[in-house]
Coordinates of C-alpha atoms and ligand atoms in Angstrom, one line a residue:
M1147 CA 181.8 20.7 181.7
S1148 CA 180.6 20.2 185.3
R1149 CA 178.8 17.0 186.4
Q1150 CA 175.6 19.1 186.7
E1151 CA 175.9 20.3 183.2
I1152 CA 176.5 16.8 181.9
R1153 CA 173.5 15.6 183.8
G1154 CA 171.5 18.5 182.5
T1155 CA 172.5 17.7 178.9
V1156 CA 171.6 14.1 179.4
R1157 CA 168.2 15.0 180.9
S1158 CA 167.4 17.3 178.0
T1159 CA 167.2 14.3 175.6
P1160 CA 165.3 11.6 177.3
R1161 CA 167.1 8.2 177.1
S1162 CA 164.3 6.8 175.1
L1163 CA 165.0 9.3 172.4
A1164 CA 168.8 9.3 172.6
S1165 CA 171.3 7.4 170.5
P1166 CA 171.4 4.4 170.0
R1167 CA 167.6 4.1 170.4
V1168 CA 167.0 7.0 168.1
I1169 CA 169.6 7.7 165.5
N1170 CA 167.5 8.8 162.5
I1171 CA 163.9 9.8 161.6
H1172 CA 163.1 6.1 160.8
D1173 CA 163.7 5.3 164.5
L1174 CA 161.1 8.0 165.4
R1175 CA 158.7 6.5 163.0
R1176 CA 159.1 3.1 164.7
L1177 CA 158.4 4.7 168.1
A1178 CA 155.4 6.5 166.7
H1179 CA 154.1 3.2 165.3
G1180 CA 154.4 1.6 168.7
R1181 CA 152.6 4.5 170.6
L1182 CA 149.7 5.3 168.2
P1183 CA 146.6 3.2 167.5
K1184 CA 146.7 2.0 163.9
V1185 CA 144.1 4.5 162.8
V1186 CA 146.2 7.5 163.9
F1187 CA 149.5 6.1 162.8
D1188 CA 148.2 5.3 159.3
Y1189 CA 146.6 8.7 159.0
L1190 CA 150.0 10.2 159.6
D1191 CA 152.1 7.6 157.6
G1192 CA 149.9 6.9 154.7
G1193 CA 149.3 8.4 151.3
A1194 CA 146.7 8.3 148.5
E1195 CA 145.7 5.2 146.5
S1196 CA 148.7 3.0 145.7
E1197 CA 151.0 5.4 147.5
V1198 CA 153.2 5.6 144.4
T1199 CA 153.8 9.4 144.9
L1200 CA 154.4 8.9 148.6
R1201 CA 157.2 6.3 147.9
E1202 CA 158.6 8.3 144.9
N1203 CA 159.0 11.4 147.0
C1204 CA 161.5 9.6 149.2
R1205 CA 163.1 7.3 146.6
V1206 CA 163.9 10.0 144.1
F1207 CA 166.5 11.5 146.5
D1208 CA 168.5 8.4 145.9
D1209 CA 168.7 9.1 142.1
V1210 CA 170.9 12.2 142.9
T1211 CA 174.3 11.7 144.2
F1212 CA 176.9 14.1 145.6
R1213 CA 180.1 15.6 144.1
P1214 CA 182.2 16.3 147.2
R1215 CA 185.2 18.6 147.2
Q1216 CA 187.8 16.7 149.2
A1217 CA 190.6 17.9 151.4
V1218 CA 188.8 21.2 152.4
A1219 CA 189.0 22.3 156.0
I1220 CA 185.9 24.1 157.2
P1221 CA 186.5 25.8 160.6
E1222 CA 183.0 27.4 160.7
C1223 CA 180.0 25.8 158.9
D1224 CA 177.2 28.3 158.4
L1225 CA 173.8 26.6 158.1
R1226 CA 171.7 29.7 158.3
T1227 CA 169.2 30.9 155.7
R1228 CA 166.6 33.6 155.3
V1229 CA 163.0 32.9 154.2
L1230 CA 160.5 35.8 153.9
S1231 CA 162.9 38.0 155.8
A1232 CA 163.2 35.6 158.8
D1233 CA 166.4 34.0 159.9
L1234 CA 166.4 30.3 160.2
A1235 CA 169.1 28.3 161.9
F1236 CA 169.1 25.8 159.1
P1237 CA 167.0 25.7 155.9
A1238 CA 163.8 24.0 157.2
I1239 CA 160.3 25.0 158.2
L1240 CA 157.8 22.8 160.0
A1241 CA 154.9 22.1 157.5
P1242 CA 151.2 22.3 158.4
I1243 CA 150.1 18.9 159.8
G1244 CA 146.4 18.6 160.4
Y1245 CA 145.1 16.7 163.4
S1246 CA 148.4 17.0 165.3
R1247 CA 146.6 17.0 168.6
L1248 CA 145.4 13.5 167.9
M1249 CA 149.0 12.4 167.6
H1250 CA 149.9 13.9 171.0
P1251 CA 148.0 16.3 173.4
G1252 CA 150.8 18.8 173.0
G1253 CA 150.1 18.9 169.3
E1254 CA 150.6 22.2 167.5
V1255 CA 151.7 24.0 170.7
A1256 CA 154.5 21.5 171.3
A1257 CA 155.6 21.6 167.7
A1258 CA 155.7 25.4 167.6
T1259 CA 157.8 25.5 170.8
A1260 CA 160.3 22.9 169.5
A1261 CA 160.5 24.8 166.2
E1262 CA 161.4 28.1 168.0
E1263 CA 164.0 26.4 170.2
A1264 CA 165.6 25.0 167.1
G1265 CA 165.6 28.4 165.4
L1266 CA 163.0 27.4 162.8
A1267 CA 159.6 28.6 161.6
Y1268 CA 156.4 26.7 162.2
T1269 CA 153.3 26.5 160.0
L1270 CA 149.9 26.0 161.8
S1271 CA 147.3 24.0 159.8
T1272 CA 143.7 25.2 159.8
I1273 CA 142.8 21.6 161.0
S1274 CA 144.2 22.3 164.4
G1275 CA 143.0 21.3 167.8
H1276 CA 144.7 24.2 169.6
K1277 CA 143.7 27.8 169.3
L1278 CA 145.9 29.8 167.0
E1279 CA 146.6 32.4 169.7
D1280 CA 148.0 29.7 172.0
V1281 CA 150.2 28.4 169.2
R1282 CA 151.5 31.9 168.5
A1283 CA 152.2 32.4 172.2
A1284 CA 154.2 29.2 172.3
S1285 CA 156.9 30.6 170.0
R1286 CA 158.8 33.8 169.8
G1287 CA 160.0 32.7 166.3
P1288 CA 158.2 33.1 163.0
V1289 CA 154.8 31.3 162.8
W1290 CA 152.8 31.0 159.6
Y1291 CA 149.1 30.2 159.3
Q1292 CA 147.9 27.7 156.6
L1293 CA 144.5 28.3 155.3
Y1294 CA 141.8 26.0 154.1
L1295 CA 138.4 27.5 153.3
V1296 CA 136.6 25.0 155.5
G1297 CA 133.3 26.7 156.5
G1298 CA 133.5 29.3 153.7
R1299 CA 134.9 32.8 153.3
E1300 CA 133.3 34.3 156.4
V1301 CA 134.8 31.7 158.6
A1302 CA 138.2 32.1 156.9
E1303 CA 138.0 35.9 157.3
G1304 CA 137.5 35.4 161.0
A1305 CA 140.6 33.1 161.3
I1306 CA 142.7 35.5 159.1
D1307 CA 141.8 38.4 161.3
R1308 CA 142.7 36.4 164.4
A1309 CA 146.0 35.3 162.8
R1310 CA 146.9 38.9 162.0
R1311 CA 146.1 40.1 165.5
A1312 CA 148.0 37.2 167.1
G1313 CA 151.1 38.0 165.0
F1314 CA 151.4 35.3 162.4
S1315 CA 153.9 36.5 159.8
A1316 CA 152.7 34.7 156.6
L1317 CA 149.6 33.1 155.2
V1318 CA 150.1 29.8 153.5
V1319 CA 147.4 28.9 150.9
T1320 CA 147.3 25.3 150.0
I1321 CA 146.1 24.8 146.4
D1322 CA 146.2 21.0 145.9
T1323 CA 143.0 20.0 147.8
P1324 CA 140.0 20.5 145.5
V1325 CA 138.8 17.2 147.1
A1326 CA 140.6 14.9 149.5
G1327 CA 142.9 12.2 148.0
M1328 CA 141.7 8.6 148.5
R1329 CA 143.8 7.6 151.5
E1330 CA 142.7 4.0 151.5
R1331 CA 144.1 3.3 155.0
D1332 CA 141.7 5.7 156.6
P1333 CA 138.3 4.1 155.8
R1334 CA 139.7 0.7 156.5
N1335 CA 140.8 1.8 160.0
G1336 CA 137.5 3.6 160.8
M1337 CA 138.9 7.2 160.8
K1338 CA 135.5 8.7 160.1
E1339 CA 133.6 6.6 162.6
L1340 CA 136.2 7.3 165.4
L1341 CA 136.1 11.0 164.8
G1342 CA 132.4 11.5 164.5
G1343 CA 130.3 8.4 164.2
S1344 CA 127.7 7.1 166.7
I1345 CA 129.0 4.9 169.5
F1346 CA 127.7 1.8 167.6
S1347 CA 129.6 2.6 164.5
K1348 CA 132.8 3.0 166.5
V1349 CA 132.6 -0.4 168.1
P1350 CA 134.4 -2.4 165.4
F1351 CA 137.3 0.0 165.5
L1352 CA 137.8 0.3 169.2
P1353 CA 140.2 -2.7 169.9
Q1354 CA 143.1 -0.7 168.4
M1355 CA 142.6 1.9 171.1
F1356 CA 142.8 -0.6 174.0
T1357 CA 146.0 -2.1 172.7
H1358 CA 147.7 1.3 172.9
P1359 CA 146.8 2.3 176.5
R1360 CA 149.5 5.0 176.8
W1361 CA 148.0 6.9 173.9
L1362 CA 144.5 6.2 175.0
V1363 CA 145.1 7.6 178.5
S1364 CA 146.7 10.8 177.2
F1365 CA 143.9 11.2 174.7
L1366 CA 141.2 10.9 177.3
I1367 CA 143.0 13.2 179.8
D1368 CA 143.2 15.7 177.0
G1369 CA 139.4 15.6 176.7
G1370 CA 139.0 13.2 173.7
V1371 CA 138.4 14.3 170.2
P1372 CA 139.3 18.0 170.1
K1373 CA 137.2 20.8 168.5
L1374 CA 138.6 22.6 165.4
E1375 CA 139.5 25.7 167.4
N1376 CA 140.3 27.9 164.4
I1377 CA 137.2 27.1 162.3
V1378 CA 134.7 29.2 164.2
V1379 CA 131.2 29.4 162.7
P1380 CA 129.5 32.7 163.6
G1381 CA 126.8 32.0 166.2
K1382 CA 127.8 28.4 166.6
G1383 CA 131.4 28.3 167.8
P1384 CA 134.3 26.0 166.9
M1385 CA 133.5 23.2 164.4
S1386 CA 133.6 19.6 165.6
L1387 CA 136.5 17.6 164.4
M1388 CA 135.5 15.9 161.2
D1389 CA 136.9 13.3 158.9
V1390 CA 139.6 14.7 156.5
T1391 CA 137.5 13.8 153.5
A1392 CA 134.6 15.9 154.7
A1393 CA 137.0 18.7 155.7
L1394 CA 138.9 18.9 152.4
A1395 CA 135.6 18.7 150.4
Q1396 CA 135.0 22.2 151.7
A1397 CA 138.6 23.4 151.2
V1398 CA 139.0 24.1 147.6
V1399 CA 140.8 27.4 146.8
T1400 CA 141.0 28.9 143.3
W1401 CA 143.1 31.6 141.8
E1402 CA 140.0 33.9 142.1
D1403 CA 140.2 33.4 145.9
M1404 CA 143.8 34.7 145.8
R1405 CA 142.6 38.2 144.8
W1406 CA 140.2 38.3 147.7
L1407 CA 142.9 37.0 150.1
K1408 CA 145.3 39.7 148.9
R1409 CA 142.8 42.2 150.0
I1410 CA 142.2 40.9 153.5
W1411 CA 145.8 39.7 154.3
T1412 CA 148.4 42.4 153.7
G1413 CA 151.4 40.2 154.7
P1414 CA 153.2 37.7 152.5
I1415 CA 151.3 34.9 150.9
V1416 CA 152.9 31.5 150.3
V1417 CA 151.2 29.3 147.7
K1418 CA 151.7 25.6 148.6
G1419 CA 151.1 22.8 146.2
V1420 CA 152.8 23.9 143.0
L1421 CA 154.1 21.1 140.6
T1422 CA 154.5 22.8 137.3
A1423 CA 156.3 25.9 135.8
D1424 CA 152.9 27.2 134.6
D1425 CA 151.4 27.2 138.1
A1426 CA 154.6 28.7 139.5
K1427 CA 154.2 31.6 137.1
R1428 CA 150.5 32.0 137.9
A1429 CA 151.3 32.1 141.6
I1430 CA 153.8 34.9 140.9
D1431 CA 151.3 36.8 138.8
E1432 CA 148.8 36.5 141.7
G1433 CA 151.4 38.1 144.1
A1434 CA 152.8 35.0 145.9
A1435 CA 155.9 36.0 148.1
A1436 CA 156.9 32.3 148.1
I1437 CA 155.8 29.1 146.6
V1438 CA 156.1 25.5 147.9
V1439 CA 156.7 22.8 145.4
S1440 CA 154.6 20.1 147.0
N1441 CA 152.3 17.2 146.3
H1442 CA 151.0 17.2 149.9
G1443 CA 153.3 14.4 150.8
G1444 CA 151.7 12.0 148.3
R1445 CA 148.3 12.3 150.0
Q1446 CA 146.3 13.9 147.2
L1447 CA 146.9 13.0 143.5
D1448 CA 148.6 9.6 143.4
G1449 CA 150.7 9.6 140.3
A1450 CA 151.8 13.2 140.7
P1451 CA 155.6 13.5 140.3
A1452 CA 158.0 13.4 143.1
T1453 CA 158.7 17.0 144.2
L1454 CA 162.5 16.8 143.9
R1455 CA 162.0 15.8 140.3
V1456 CA 160.0 18.9 139.3
L1457 CA 161.9 21.3 141.5
P1458 CA 164.5 22.2 138.7
E1459 CA 161.6 23.0 136.3
V1460 CA 160.0 25.3 138.8
V1461 CA 163.2 27.0 139.9
A1462 CA 164.0 27.7 136.3
A1463 CA 160.6 29.2 135.6
V1464 CA 160.6 31.3 138.7
N1465 CA 164.0 32.7 137.8
G1466 CA 164.5 34.4 141.2
Q1467 CA 161.2 36.3 141.1
T1468 CA 160.0 34.7 144.3
E1469 CA 161.3 32.3 147.0
V1470 CA 161.0 28.6 146.1
L1471 CA 160.5 26.1 149.0
M1472 CA 159.8 22.4 148.6
D1473 CA 158.5 19.5 150.6
G1474 CA 157.9 15.8 150.3
G1475 CA 160.0 12.8 151.3
V1476 CA 162.6 14.7 153.4
R1477 CA 163.8 12.3 156.0
R1478 CA 167.5 13.1 156.2
G1479 CA 169.6 16.3 156.3
S1480 CA 171.3 15.1 153.1
D1481 CA 167.8 15.3 151.4
I1482 CA 167.6 19.0 152.6
V1483 CA 171.1 19.7 151.1
K1484 CA 170.1 18.2 147.8
A1485 CA 166.9 20.3 147.6
I1486 CA 169.0 23.4 148.4
C1487 CA 171.5 22.5 145.7
F1488 CA 168.6 22.4 143.2
G1489 CA 167.7 26.0 144.1
A1490 CA 165.1 25.7 147.0
R1491 CA 165.5 28.3 149.7
A1492 CA 164.4 25.9 152.3
V1493 CA 162.4 22.7 152.7
L1494 CA 159.2 22.1 154.7
L1495 CA 159.4 19.1 157.0
G1496 CA 156.2 17.1 157.3
R1497 CA 156.2 13.5 158.6
A1498 CA 159.9 13.9 159.7
Y1499 CA 158.9 16.0 162.7
A1500 CA 155.4 14.6 163.0
F1501 CA 156.8 11.1 163.7
G1502 CA 158.7 12.8 166.6
L1503 CA 155.6 14.5 167.9
A1504 CA 153.6 11.2 167.8
A1505 CA 156.5 9.4 169.5
A1506 CA 157.1 11.7 172.4
G1507 CA 155.5 15.2 172.1
K1508 CA 157.7 18.2 172.1
A1509 CA 160.8 16.2 173.1
G1510 CA 160.3 14.0 170.0
V1511 CA 160.0 17.0 167.7
T1512 CA 163.2 18.5 169.3
R1513 CA 165.0 15.2 168.7
A1514 CA 163.9 15.1 165.0
L1515 CA 165.1 18.7 164.4
E1516 CA 168.4 18.0 166.2
I1517 CA 169.0 14.9 164.0
L1518 CA 168.2 16.8 160.8
R1519 CA 170.4 19.8 161.8
D1520 CA 173.3 17.6 162.6
D1521 CA 172.8 15.8 159.3
V1522 CA 172.9 19.0 157.4
E1523 CA 176.1 20.2 159.0
R1524 CA 177.9 16.8 158.6
T1525 CA 176.8 16.7 154.9
L1526 CA 178.1 20.2 154.3
R1527 CA 181.5 19.3 155.9
L1528 CA 181.7 16.1 153.9
L1529 CA 181.0 18.0 150.7
G1530 CA 183.7 20.6 151.5
C1531 CA 181.1 23.4 151.4
P1532 CA 181.3 26.1 154.0
S1533 CA 177.7 27.3 154.0
V1534 CA 174.2 26.6 152.9
S1535 CA 174.3 29.8 150.8
A1536 CA 177.3 28.4 148.8
L1537 CA 175.4 25.2 147.8
N1538 CA 174.5 24.8 144.2
S1539 CA 174.1 22.1 141.5
S1540 CA 177.9 21.7 141.1
Y1541 CA 177.7 19.6 144.3
L1542 CA 175.4 17.1 142.6
N1543 CA 175.5 14.4 140.0
I1544 CA 172.1 14.8 138.3
P1545 CA 170.8 11.9 136.2
K1546 CA 171.2 12.8 132.4
H1547 CA 167.5 12.3 131.7
W1548 CA 166.3 14.8 134.3
Ligands
FMN779 C1 149.4 13.8 158.7 C2 149.5 14.9 157.7 C3 148.6 16.0 157.8 C4 148.7 17.1 156.9 N1 147.9 18.1 157.0 C5 148.1 19.2 156.2 C6 147.3 20.3 156.3 O1 146.5 20.4 157.2 N2 147.5 21.4 155.4 C7 148.4 21.3 154.4 O2 148.6 22.2 153.7 N3 149.2 20.2 154.3 C8 149.1 19.2 155.1 N4 149.9 18.1 155.0 C9 150.9 18.1 154.0 C10 152.2 18.6 154.6 O3 152.1 20.0 154.9 C11 153.4 18.4 153.7 O4 153.1 19.0 152.4 C12 153.9 17.0 153.5 O5 153.7 16.3 154.8 C13 155.3 16.9 153.1 O6 155.6 15.5 152.8 P1 156.5 14.7 153.9 O7 155.5 14.3 155.0 O8 156.9 13.5 153.1 O9 157.6 15.5 154.4 C14 149.7 17.0 155.9 C15 150.6 15.9 155.9 C16 150.5 14.9 156.8 C17 151.5 13.8 156.7

């Protein structure tokens, strides 16, 4: 390799994101914590109520250990998988993360570009500060649109029509938000006041902004609180950014809505938020092309089970009739490998990439995806398994009581 190429390689990962400063996702979380005001960091990091489900999502991966096959040489390790007919470089998809543009001005556009460069799919949340057309244009890879019914059916039909014309390849319908979970950190930090309140109501919460000048400057240059560019009310234009509690209060989706959605969206529908065999079967009956076993990253019903714990039940119930994805608590490539061994086709990454976005925009997402990809390959080689498609439960020790 020439000097130039070496310099080029070094430049592609900024020193602040390279090893030894950033070795794992926890390092990106630490950088995000340093860059963001408390209100934004806690919005990203926190969960509902006592955060039991949030913690369990991560912890439960430790209950499952590996059964490696030793003394196996693997000249080529194949990490690829296919989800909804799209090839992914390794079995991960970027989950919808609302308010991404508050974390970094690049927001959803930056994340979609990093996903494409890593050979992965990206899911755009309804609660997005960038126009869906701009996000689609930022990636030549698969991009999915996640739907909340904020603003009602007419508004949703407008967004779905735009998503179809822009070339989104799947519609993700999130079913676990009849109301917002009680994310206790948000009201304490003044999330609602900072996003929409009067200047007087904001005052008590402003000091956290001034102690994070790097974030504040980029936020102000980006124009301050963004509009919700994909929730366009006829005759009024894009909705103003609102507090998540207010947004999700309007977001409830029912099985009856699925029939209406099947009429207006002819592409694949992914049902996100399944936690039981019964709901998995119902989603299949309603025509879901894939389901996501998810508890919204522990942000909705605290006390809901960890997703890895219910994955086997759902995989058994689905019995190959649809693709099963999962999310929640994935922070290492070994977590991804465990989920695949249990029968998931791929995982959705939530905070794992969003910490990178908050820490350093697109470069941070790229670093997060690089870490996870390398983890997956190393884990497969240490397991003596040549490919993601060859993974199964024989590579795991599963607790007897599961
Ligand atoms: C800050 C944040 C915002 C989120 N916004 C949305 C959203 O707009 N729509 C949605 O379906 N899920 C949303 N989720 C849930 C994620 O899509 C995903 O299910 C969850 O983050 C997975 O858990 P993990 O963060 O532990 O990986 C959000 C999660 C976080 C952390």
